[in-house]
PDB file of C-alpha atoms in Angstrom:
ATOM      1  CA  MET U1342      -0.004   0.066  -0.002  1.00  0.00           C
ATOM      2  CA  ARG U1343       1.287   3.467  -0.992  1.00  0.00           C
ATOM      3  CA  ILE U1344       0.579   6.295   1.377  1.00  0.00           C
ATOM      4  CA  LEU U1345       1.075  10.045   0.863  1.00  0.00           C
ATOM      5  CA  ILE U1346       1.578  11.861   4.051  1.00  0.00           C
ATOM      6  CA  SER U1347       1.245  15.666   4.489  1.00  0.00           C
ATOM      7  CA  ASN U1348       0.309  18.222   7.109  1.00  0.00           C
ATOM      8  CA  ASP U1349       0.106  21.937   7.874  1.00  0.00           C
ATOM      9  CA  ASP U1350       2.583  22.222  10.733  1.00  0.00           C
ATOM     10  CA  GLY U1351       5.563  21.673   8.393  1.00  0.00           C
ATOM     11  CA  TYR U1352       7.859  18.822   7.388  1.00  0.00           C
ATOM     12  CA  PHE U1353       9.907  19.216  10.620  1.00  0.00           C
ATOM     13  CA  SER U1354       7.025  18.794  13.057  1.00  0.00           C
ATOM     14  CA  PRO U1355       6.969  16.036  15.682  1.00  0.00           C
ATOM     15  CA  GLY U1356       3.527  14.869  14.548  1.00  0.00           C
ATOM     16  CA  ILE U1357       4.434  14.080  10.940  1.00  0.00           C
ATOM     17  CA  ASN U1358       7.639  12.416  11.999  1.00  0.00           C
ATOM     18  CA  MET U1359       5.867  10.152  14.373  1.00  0.00           C
ATOM     19  CA  LEU U1360       3.092   9.372  11.777  1.00  0.00           C
ATOM     20  CA  ALA U1361       5.650   8.525   9.090  1.00  0.00           C
ATOM     21  CA  GLU U1362       7.677   6.378  11.515  1.00  0.00           C
ATOM     22  CA  HIS U1363       4.558   4.262  12.341  1.00  0.00           C
ATOM     23  CA  LEU U1364       3.002   4.052   8.940  1.00  0.00           C
ATOM     24  CA  SER U1365       6.220   3.101   7.237  1.00  0.00           C
ATOM     25  CA  LYS U1366       5.958  -0.230   9.173  1.00  0.00           C
ATOM     26  CA  ILE U1367       2.870  -1.260   7.290  1.00  0.00           C
ATOM     27  CA  ALA U1368       2.998   0.661   3.978  1.00  0.00           C
ATOM     28  CA  GLU U1369       5.194   2.405   1.428  1.00  0.00           C
ATOM     29  CA  VAL U1370       5.276   5.998   2.735  1.00  0.00           C
ATOM     30  CA  VAL U1371       6.184   9.270   0.967  1.00  0.00           C
ATOM     31  CA  VAL U1372       6.058  12.684   2.822  1.00  0.00           C
ATOM     32  CA  VAL U1373       5.282  15.837   0.939  1.00  0.00           C
ATOM     33  CA  ALA U1374       4.729  18.729   3.403  1.00  0.00           C
ATOM     34  CA  PRO U1375       5.139  22.528   3.757  1.00  0.00           C
ATOM     35  CA  GLU U1376       8.492  23.972   4.419  1.00  0.00           C
ATOM     36  CA  ARG U1377       7.101  25.948   7.274  1.00  0.00           C
ATOM     37  CA  ASP U1378       4.093  26.121   9.555  1.00  0.00           C
ATOM     38  CA  ARG U1379       0.976  26.839   7.512  1.00  0.00           C
ATOM     39  CA  SER U1380      -1.656  26.293  10.133  1.00  0.00           C
ATOM     40  CA  GLY U1381      -4.947  27.965   9.114  1.00  0.00           C
ATOM     41  CA  ALA U1382      -4.165  27.935   5.429  1.00  0.00           C
ATOM     42  CA  SER U1383      -7.437  26.108   4.668  1.00  0.00           C
ATOM     43  CA  ASN U1384      -7.818  24.996   1.050  1.00  0.00           C
ATOM     44  CA  SER U1385      -5.674  27.734  -0.535  1.00  0.00           C
ATOM     45  CA  LEU U1386      -3.662  26.988  -3.637  1.00  0.00           C
ATOM     46  CA  THR U1387      -0.724  29.073  -4.740  1.00  0.00           C
ATOM     47  CA  LEU U1388      -1.453  30.352  -8.220  1.00  0.00           C
ATOM     48  CA  ASP U1389       0.623  33.558  -8.433  1.00  0.00           C
ATOM     49  CA  ARG U1390       4.131  31.939  -8.533  1.00  0.00           C
ATOM     50  CA  PRO U1391       5.817  28.670  -9.287  1.00  0.00           C
ATOM     51  CA  LEU U1392       6.531  26.216  -6.390  1.00  0.00           C
ATOM     52  CA  THR U1393       9.776  24.479  -5.489  1.00  0.00           C
ATOM     53  CA  VAL U1394      10.076  20.956  -4.050  1.00  0.00           C
ATOM     54  CA  ARG U1395      13.160  20.011  -2.084  1.00  0.00           C
ATOM     55  CA  LYS U1396      14.246  16.930  -0.221  1.00  0.00           C
ATOM     56  CA  ALA U1397      15.310  16.954   3.375  1.00  0.00           C
ATOM     57  CA  PRO U1398      18.055  14.658   4.694  1.00  0.00           C
ATOM     58  CA  ASN U1399      15.478  12.320   6.178  1.00  0.00           C
ATOM     59  CA  GLY U1400      13.895  11.816   2.772  1.00  0.00           C
ATOM     60  CA  PHE U1401      10.878  14.061   3.314  1.00  0.00           C
ATOM     61  CA  PHE U1402       9.969  16.444   0.438  1.00  0.00           C
ATOM     62  CA  TYR U1403       9.030  19.915   1.380  1.00  0.00           C
ATOM     63  CA  VAL U1404       7.259  22.581  -0.675  1.00  0.00           C
ATOM     64  CA  ASN U1405       7.319  26.389  -0.349  1.00  0.00           C
ATOM     65  CA  GLY U1406       3.488  26.426  -0.449  1.00  0.00           C
ATOM     66  CA  THR U1407       0.349  25.360   1.274  1.00  0.00           C
ATOM     67  CA  PRO U1408      -0.792  21.965   2.517  1.00  0.00           C
ATOM     68  CA  THR U1409      -3.163  21.798  -0.477  1.00  0.00           C
ATOM     69  CA  ASP U1410      -0.247  22.661  -2.738  1.00  0.00           C
ATOM     70  CA  CYS U1411       1.654  19.742  -1.304  1.00  0.00           C
ATOM     71  CA  VAL U1412      -0.984  17.144  -1.987  1.00  0.00           C
ATOM     72  CA  HIS U1413      -1.996  18.598  -5.298  1.00  0.00           C
ATOM     73  CA  LEU U1414       1.575  18.532  -6.679  1.00  0.00           C
ATOM     74  CA  ALA U1415       2.202  15.065  -5.260  1.00  0.00           C
ATOM     75  CA  VAL U1416      -0.873  13.463  -6.748  1.00  0.00           C
ATOM     76  CA  THR U1417      -0.821  15.282 -10.058  1.00  0.00           C
ATOM     77  CA  GLY U1418       2.864  15.160 -11.029  1.00  0.00           C
ATOM     78  CA  LEU U1419       5.473  14.693  -8.392  1.00  0.00           C
ATOM     79  CA  LEU U1420       4.874  10.955  -7.728  1.00  0.00           C
ATOM     80  CA  ASP U1421       5.408   8.211 -10.161  1.00  0.00           C
ATOM     81  CA  GLN U1422       2.365   6.296  -8.896  1.00  0.00           C
ATOM     82  CA  LEU U1423      -0.842   7.438  -7.397  1.00  0.00           C
ATOM     83  CA  PRO U1424      -1.076   6.884  -3.634  1.00  0.00           C
ATOM     84  CA  ASP U1425      -3.732   4.515  -2.245  1.00  0.00           C
ATOM     85  CA  MET U1426      -4.385   6.840   0.598  1.00  0.00           C
ATOM     86  CA  VAL U1427      -3.606  10.428   1.720  1.00  0.00           C
ATOM     87  CA  ILE U1428      -2.947  10.790   5.525  1.00  0.00           C
ATOM     88  CA  SER U1429      -2.721  14.310   6.897  1.00  0.00           C
ATOM     89  CA  GLY U1430      -1.217  15.095  10.288  1.00  0.00           C
ATOM     90  CA  ILE U1431      -0.659  14.570  13.098  1.00  0.00           C
ATOM     91  CA  ASN U1432      -1.712  18.094  13.852  1.00  0.00           C
ATOM     92  CA  ASP U1433      -0.617  19.746  17.087  1.00  0.00           C
ATOM     93  CA  GLY U1434      -4.069  20.823  18.176  1.00  0.00           C
ATOM     94  CA  ALA U1435      -7.696  19.969  17.640  1.00  0.00           C
ATOM     95  CA  ASN U1436      -9.554  20.251  14.387  1.00  0.00           C
ATOM     96  CA  MET U1437     -13.149  19.903  15.526  1.00  0.00           C
ATOM     97  CA  GLY U1438     -16.282  21.788  14.728  1.00  0.00           C
ATOM     98  CA  ASP U1439     -15.679  25.165  12.940  1.00  0.00           C
ATOM     99  CA  ASP U1440     -11.917  24.372  12.935  1.00  0.00           C
ATOM    100  CA  THR U1441     -12.354  22.229   9.894  1.00  0.00           C
ATOM    101  CA  ILE U1442     -13.150  25.301   7.747  1.00  0.00           C
ATOM    102  CA  TYR U1443      -9.726  26.881   8.539  1.00  0.00           C
ATOM    103  CA  SER U1444      -7.618  23.831   9.027  1.00  0.00           C
ATOM    104  CA  GLY U1445      -4.708  23.118   6.702  1.00  0.00           C
ATOM    105  CA  THR U1446      -4.594  19.646   8.048  1.00  0.00           C
ATOM    106  CA  VAL U1447      -8.098  18.915   7.016  1.00  0.00           C
ATOM    107  CA  ALA U1448      -7.469  20.763   3.693  1.00  0.00           C
ATOM    108  CA  ALA U1449      -4.566  18.451   2.828  1.00  0.00           C
ATOM    109  CA  ALA U1450      -6.830  15.480   3.262  1.00  0.00           C
ATOM    110  CA  MET U1451      -9.689  17.082   1.419  1.00  0.00           C
ATOM    111  CA  GLU U1452      -7.396  17.741  -1.545  1.00  0.00           C
ATOM    112  CA  GLY U1453      -6.683  14.064  -1.723  1.00  0.00           C
ATOM    113  CA  PHE U1454     -10.369  13.385  -1.490  1.00  0.00           C
ATOM    114  CA  LEU U1455     -11.156  15.846  -4.302  1.00  0.00           C
ATOM    115  CA  LEU U1456      -8.480  14.093  -6.444  1.00  0.00           C
ATOM    116  CA  GLY U1457     -10.166  10.754  -5.974  1.00  0.00           C
ATOM    117  CA  VAL U1458      -7.928   9.285  -3.148  1.00  0.00           C
ATOM    118  CA  PRO U1459      -9.373   8.013   0.201  1.00  0.00           C
ATOM    119  CA  SER U1460      -8.136  10.477   2.821  1.00  0.00           C
ATOM    120  CA  PHE U1461      -7.834  10.688   6.595  1.00  0.00           C
ATOM    121  CA  ALA U1462      -6.932  13.811   8.663  1.00  0.00           C
ATOM    122  CA  PHE U1463      -5.457  13.214  12.139  1.00  0.00           C
ATOM    123  CA  SER U1464      -5.312  15.867  14.920  1.00  0.00           C
ATOM    124  CA  MET U1465      -4.386  15.859  18.599  1.00  0.00           C
ATOM    125  CA  SER U1466      -6.950  17.259  21.093  1.00  0.00           C
ATOM    126  CA  HIS U1467      -4.635  20.000  22.518  1.00  0.00           C
ATOM    127  CA  HIS U1468      -1.777  22.281  21.494  1.00  0.00           C
ATOM    128  CA  ASN U1469       1.633  21.316  22.702  1.00  0.00           C
ATOM    129  CA  SER U1470       0.675  17.713  22.777  1.00  0.00           C
ATOM    130  CA  LYS U1471       2.698  15.011  24.512  1.00  0.00           C
ATOM    131  CA  TYR U1472       1.098  11.780  23.113  1.00  0.00           C
ATOM    132  CA  PHE U1473       1.601  11.961  19.373  1.00  0.00           C
ATOM    133  CA  GLU U1474       2.390   8.215  19.469  1.00  0.00           C
ATOM    134  CA  THR U1475      -1.152   7.629  20.634  1.00  0.00           C
ATOM    135  CA  ALA U1476      -2.541   9.146  17.461  1.00  0.00           C
ATOM    136  CA  ALA U1477       0.160   7.388  15.310  1.00  0.00           C
ATOM    137  CA  LYS U1478      -1.016   4.029  16.767  1.00  0.00           C
ATOM    138  CA  VAL U1479      -4.619   4.914  15.996  1.00  0.00           C
ATOM    139  CA  ALA U1480      -3.623   5.871  12.361  1.00  0.00           C
ATOM    140  CA  VAL U1481      -2.075   2.482  11.969  1.00  0.00           C
ATOM    141  CA  GLU U1482      -5.224   0.794  13.196  1.00  0.00           C
ATOM    142  CA  MET U1483      -7.414   2.915  10.871  1.00  0.00           C
ATOM    143  CA  VAL U1484      -5.349   2.184   7.832  1.00  0.00           C
ATOM    144  CA  GLN U1485      -5.194  -1.506   8.539  1.00  0.00           C
ATOM    145  CA  HIS U1486      -8.896  -1.665   9.173  1.00  0.00           C
ATOM    146  CA  TYR U1487      -9.480   0.179   5.942  1.00  0.00           C
ATOM    147  CA  GLN U1488      -7.285  -2.256   4.057  1.00  0.00           C
ATOM    148  CA  LYS U1489      -9.292  -5.258   5.336  1.00  0.00           C
ATOM    149  CA  ASN U1490     -12.645  -3.654   5.140  1.00  0.00           C
ATOM    150  CA  ALA U1491     -12.709  -1.047   2.325  1.00  0.00           C
ATOM    151  CA  PHE U1492     -15.282   1.627   2.935  1.00  0.00           C
ATOM    152  CA  PRO U1493     -17.266   2.663  -0.213  1.00  0.00           C
ATOM    153  CA  PRO U1494     -15.675   5.810  -1.780  1.00  0.00           C
ATOM    154  CA  PRO U1495     -15.556   8.684  -1.541  1.00  0.00           C
ATOM    155  CA  VAL U1496     -13.822   8.668   1.789  1.00  0.00           C
ATOM    156  CA  LEU U1497     -12.809  11.738   3.850  1.00  0.00           C
ATOM    157  CA  LEU U1498     -12.508  11.257   7.565  1.00  0.00           C
ATOM    158  CA  ASN U1499     -11.594  13.871  10.188  1.00  0.00           C
ATOM    159  CA  ILE U1500     -10.111  12.081  13.219  1.00  0.00           C
ATOM    160  CA  ASN U1501      -9.263  13.800  16.555  1.00  0.00           C
ATOM    161  CA  VAL U1502      -7.344  11.912  19.208  1.00  0.00           C
ATOM    162  CA  PRO U1503      -7.260  12.729  22.946  1.00  0.00           C
ATOM    163  CA  ASP U1504      -3.821  13.776  24.147  1.00  0.00           C
ATOM    164  CA  VAL U1505      -3.483  10.803  26.629  1.00  0.00           C
ATOM    165  CA  PRO U1506      -1.437   7.647  26.688  1.00  0.00           C
ATOM    166  CA  TYR U1507      -2.727   5.034  24.225  1.00  0.00           C
ATOM    167  CA  GLU U1508      -3.861   2.757  27.129  1.00  0.00           C
ATOM    168  CA  ALA U1509      -6.131   5.556  28.513  1.00  0.00           C
ATOM    169  CA  LEU U1510      -8.180   5.776  25.322  1.00  0.00           C
ATOM    170  CA  GLN U1511     -11.822   4.686  25.841  1.00  0.00           C
ATOM    171  CA  GLY U1512     -12.457   3.549  22.288  1.00  0.00           C
ATOM    172  CA  LYS U1513     -13.714   5.244  19.103  1.00  0.00           C
ATOM    173  CA  SER U1514     -16.835   7.188  18.357  1.00  0.00           C
ATOM    174  CA  ILE U1515     -18.422   8.086  14.990  1.00  0.00           C
ATOM    175  CA  THR U1516     -19.386  11.716  15.423  1.00  0.00           C
ATOM    176  CA  ARG U1517     -20.705  14.865  13.829  1.00  0.00           C
ATOM    177  CA  LEU U1518     -19.009  18.215  13.928  1.00  0.00           C
ATOM    178  CA  GLY U1519     -19.830  20.259  16.967  1.00  0.00           C
ATOM    179  CA  LYS U1520     -19.694  24.078  16.985  1.00  0.00           C
ATOM    180  CA  ARG U1521     -17.655  26.756  18.781  1.00  0.00           C
ATOM    181  CA  HIS U1522     -18.527  30.129  20.153  1.00  0.00           C
ATOM    182  CA  LYS U1523     -17.383  33.046  18.053  1.00  0.00           C
ATOM    183  CA  ALA U1524     -13.699  33.722  18.184  1.00  0.00           C
ATOM    184  CA  GLU U1525     -12.097  35.897  20.780  1.00  0.00           C
ATOM    185  CA  PRO U1526     -11.370  39.545  19.783  1.00  0.00           C
ATOM    186  CA  ALA U1527      -8.305  40.436  17.865  1.00  0.00           C
ATOM    187  CA  ILE U1528      -5.351  41.396  19.947  1.00  0.00           C
ATOM    188  CA  GLN U1529      -3.906  44.887  19.223  1.00  0.00           C
ATOM    189  CA  SER U1530      -0.319  45.670  19.972  1.00  0.00           C
ATOM    190  CA  LYS U1531       2.600  48.062  18.925  1.00  0.00           C
ATOM    191  CA  THR U1532       5.826  47.269  17.236  1.00  0.00           C
ATOM    192  CA  PRO U1533       9.083  48.818  18.447  1.00  0.00           C
ATOM    193  CA  ARG U1534       8.637  51.402  15.710  1.00  0.00           C
ATOM    194  CA  GLY U1535       5.114  52.327  16.949  1.00  0.00           C
ATOM    195  CA  GLU U1536       3.236  50.635  14.218  1.00  0.00           C
ATOM    196  CA  THR U1537      -0.204  49.170  15.232  1.00  0.00           C
ATOM    197  CA  VAL U1538      -0.401  45.441  14.537  1.00  0.00           C
ATOM    198  CA  TYR U1539      -3.092  42.835  15.251  1.00  0.00           C
ATOM    199  CA  TRP U1540      -3.041  39.250  16.265  1.00  0.00           C
ATOM    200  CA  VAL U1541      -6.044  37.072  15.351  1.00  0.00           C
ATOM    201  CA  GLY U1542      -7.842  36.213  18.536  1.00  0.00           C
ATOM    202  CA  ALA U1543      -8.076  32.609  19.907  1.00  0.00           C
ATOM    203  CA  ALA U1544     -10.768  30.200  18.721  1.00  0.00           C
ATOM    204  CA  GLY U1545     -13.974  30.207  20.735  1.00  0.00           C
ATOM    205  CA  SER U1546     -14.750  27.644  23.300  1.00  0.00           C
ATOM    206  CA  ALA U1547     -17.072  24.700  22.478  1.00  0.00           C
ATOM    207  CA  GLN U1548     -20.785  25.664  22.201  1.00  0.00           C
ATOM    208  CA  ASP U1549     -22.405  22.707  20.540  1.00  0.00           C
ATOM    209  CA  ALA U1550     -20.559  19.941  22.366  1.00  0.00           C
ATOM    210  CA  GLY U1551     -23.256  17.407  23.369  1.00  0.00           C
ATOM    211  CA  ASP U1552     -23.343  13.690  23.060  1.00  0.00           C
ATOM    212  CA  GLY U1553     -22.652  12.670  19.384  1.00  0.00           C
ATOM    213  CA  THR U1554     -20.303  15.508  18.669  1.00  0.00           C
ATOM    214  CA  ASP U1555     -16.539  15.392  18.095  1.00  0.00           C
ATOM    215  CA  PHE U1556     -16.093  17.600  21.213  1.00  0.00           C
ATOM    216  CA  TYR U1557     -17.937  15.211  23.414  1.00  0.00           C
ATOM    217  CA  ALA U1558     -16.115  12.180  22.285  1.00  0.00           C
ATOM    218  CA  VAL U1559     -12.670  13.656  22.844  1.00  0.00           C
ATOM    219  CA  SER U1560     -13.595  15.104  26.212  1.00  0.00           C
ATOM    220  CA  HIS U1561     -14.458  11.465  27.196  1.00  0.00           C
ATOM    221  CA  ASN U1562     -11.055  10.227  25.977  1.00  0.00           C
ATOM    222  CA  ARG U1563     -12.597   8.655  22.886  1.00  0.00           C
ATOM    223  CA  VAL U1564     -11.207   8.990  19.311  1.00  0.00           C
ATOM    224  CA  SER U1565     -13.547  11.048  17.294  1.00  0.00           C
ATOM    225  CA  ILE U1566     -14.168  10.011  13.687  1.00  0.00           C
ATOM    226  CA  THR U1567     -16.276  12.394  11.522  1.00  0.00           C
ATOM    227  CA  PRO U1568     -17.045  11.795   7.874  1.00  0.00           C
ATOM    228  CA  LEU U1569     -16.793  15.052   5.850  1.00  0.00           C
ATOM    229  CA  GLN U1570     -18.215  16.252   2.570  1.00  0.00           C
ATOM    230  CA  VAL U1571     -17.358  19.211   0.353  1.00  0.00           C
ATOM    231  CA  ASP U1572     -20.880  20.138  -0.794  1.00  0.00           C
ATOM    232  CA  LEU U1573     -21.715  23.251   1.159  1.00  0.00           C
ATOM    233  CA  THR U1574     -25.185  23.594  -0.121  1.00  0.00           C
ATOM    234  CA  GLN U1575     -27.810  24.279   2.535  1.00  0.00           C
ATOM    235  CA  TYR U1576     -30.550  22.143   1.077  1.00  0.00           C
ATOM    236  CA  ASN U1577     -33.152  22.868   3.686  1.00  0.00           C
ATOM    237  CA  GLN U1578     -33.203  26.527   2.580  1.00  0.00           C
ATOM    238  CA  LEU U1579     -33.660  25.993  -1.128  1.00  0.00           C
ATOM    239  CA  ASP U1580     -37.447  26.210  -1.022  1.00  0.00           C
ATOM    240  CA  ASN U1581     -37.441  29.167   1.459  1.00  0.00           C
ATOM    241  CA  LEU U1582     -35.012  31.050  -0.862  1.00  0.00           C
ATOM    242  CA  ARG U1583     -37.230  30.387  -3.920  1.00  0.00           C
ATOM    243  CA  THR U1584     -40.189  31.800  -1.928  1.00  0.00           C
ATOM    244  CA  TRP U1585     -38.151  34.785  -0.698  1.00  0.00           C
ATOM    245  CA  LEU U1586     -37.239  35.704  -4.222  1.00  0.00           C
ATOM    246  CA  GLY U1587     -40.926  35.349  -5.347  1.00  0.00           C
TER     247      GLY U1587
END
């Protein structure tokens, strides 16, 4: 099995190294990831300049672009053979609820999905995580289960793993996306030259986090597995909109 690994934290991140180390035991692995941290890049493609691909001493390829660039280049031209799966992560921090709209980790997996490749995105439940190996072991389990029990395509799964020792996990839950409160206000500050600058505020806390959501599962030390789709149409408003327009 051939697996393409990418992320949004950069090719040097501990999460992607741990993921590659574990998946290479069960599959042929190639890593194509951003040259720097591109968290929050979402599904952006670089269209205003050419991209370069370089190879690190450990064999990882890194691209001066976005997570989506990495997967797109790999699948459409860089690799000699199409991967059987795209695995994105392991992100240092959760990608639950509204996070999925902004996440470069999810975007990398989504690009694989859009190109016809089954894709999983893996994230830890907290920033500055300690137990990346827990998520790496879960990734191996998920890939092996998929190999033995292929799920009908198309497949795009968003997987969040509690930052606890593997033995402390309480199983896996199939979940829906929850929802966060609105983001915290932007933070204003001054540069040494007196220029006003702004930091984007922190993400809001969980709002819709009841039983069945990704937030609920992770808070109970369960792995959250959410199937995602790309169709953003709000079907229950189609008739209302037709009436509104007369």
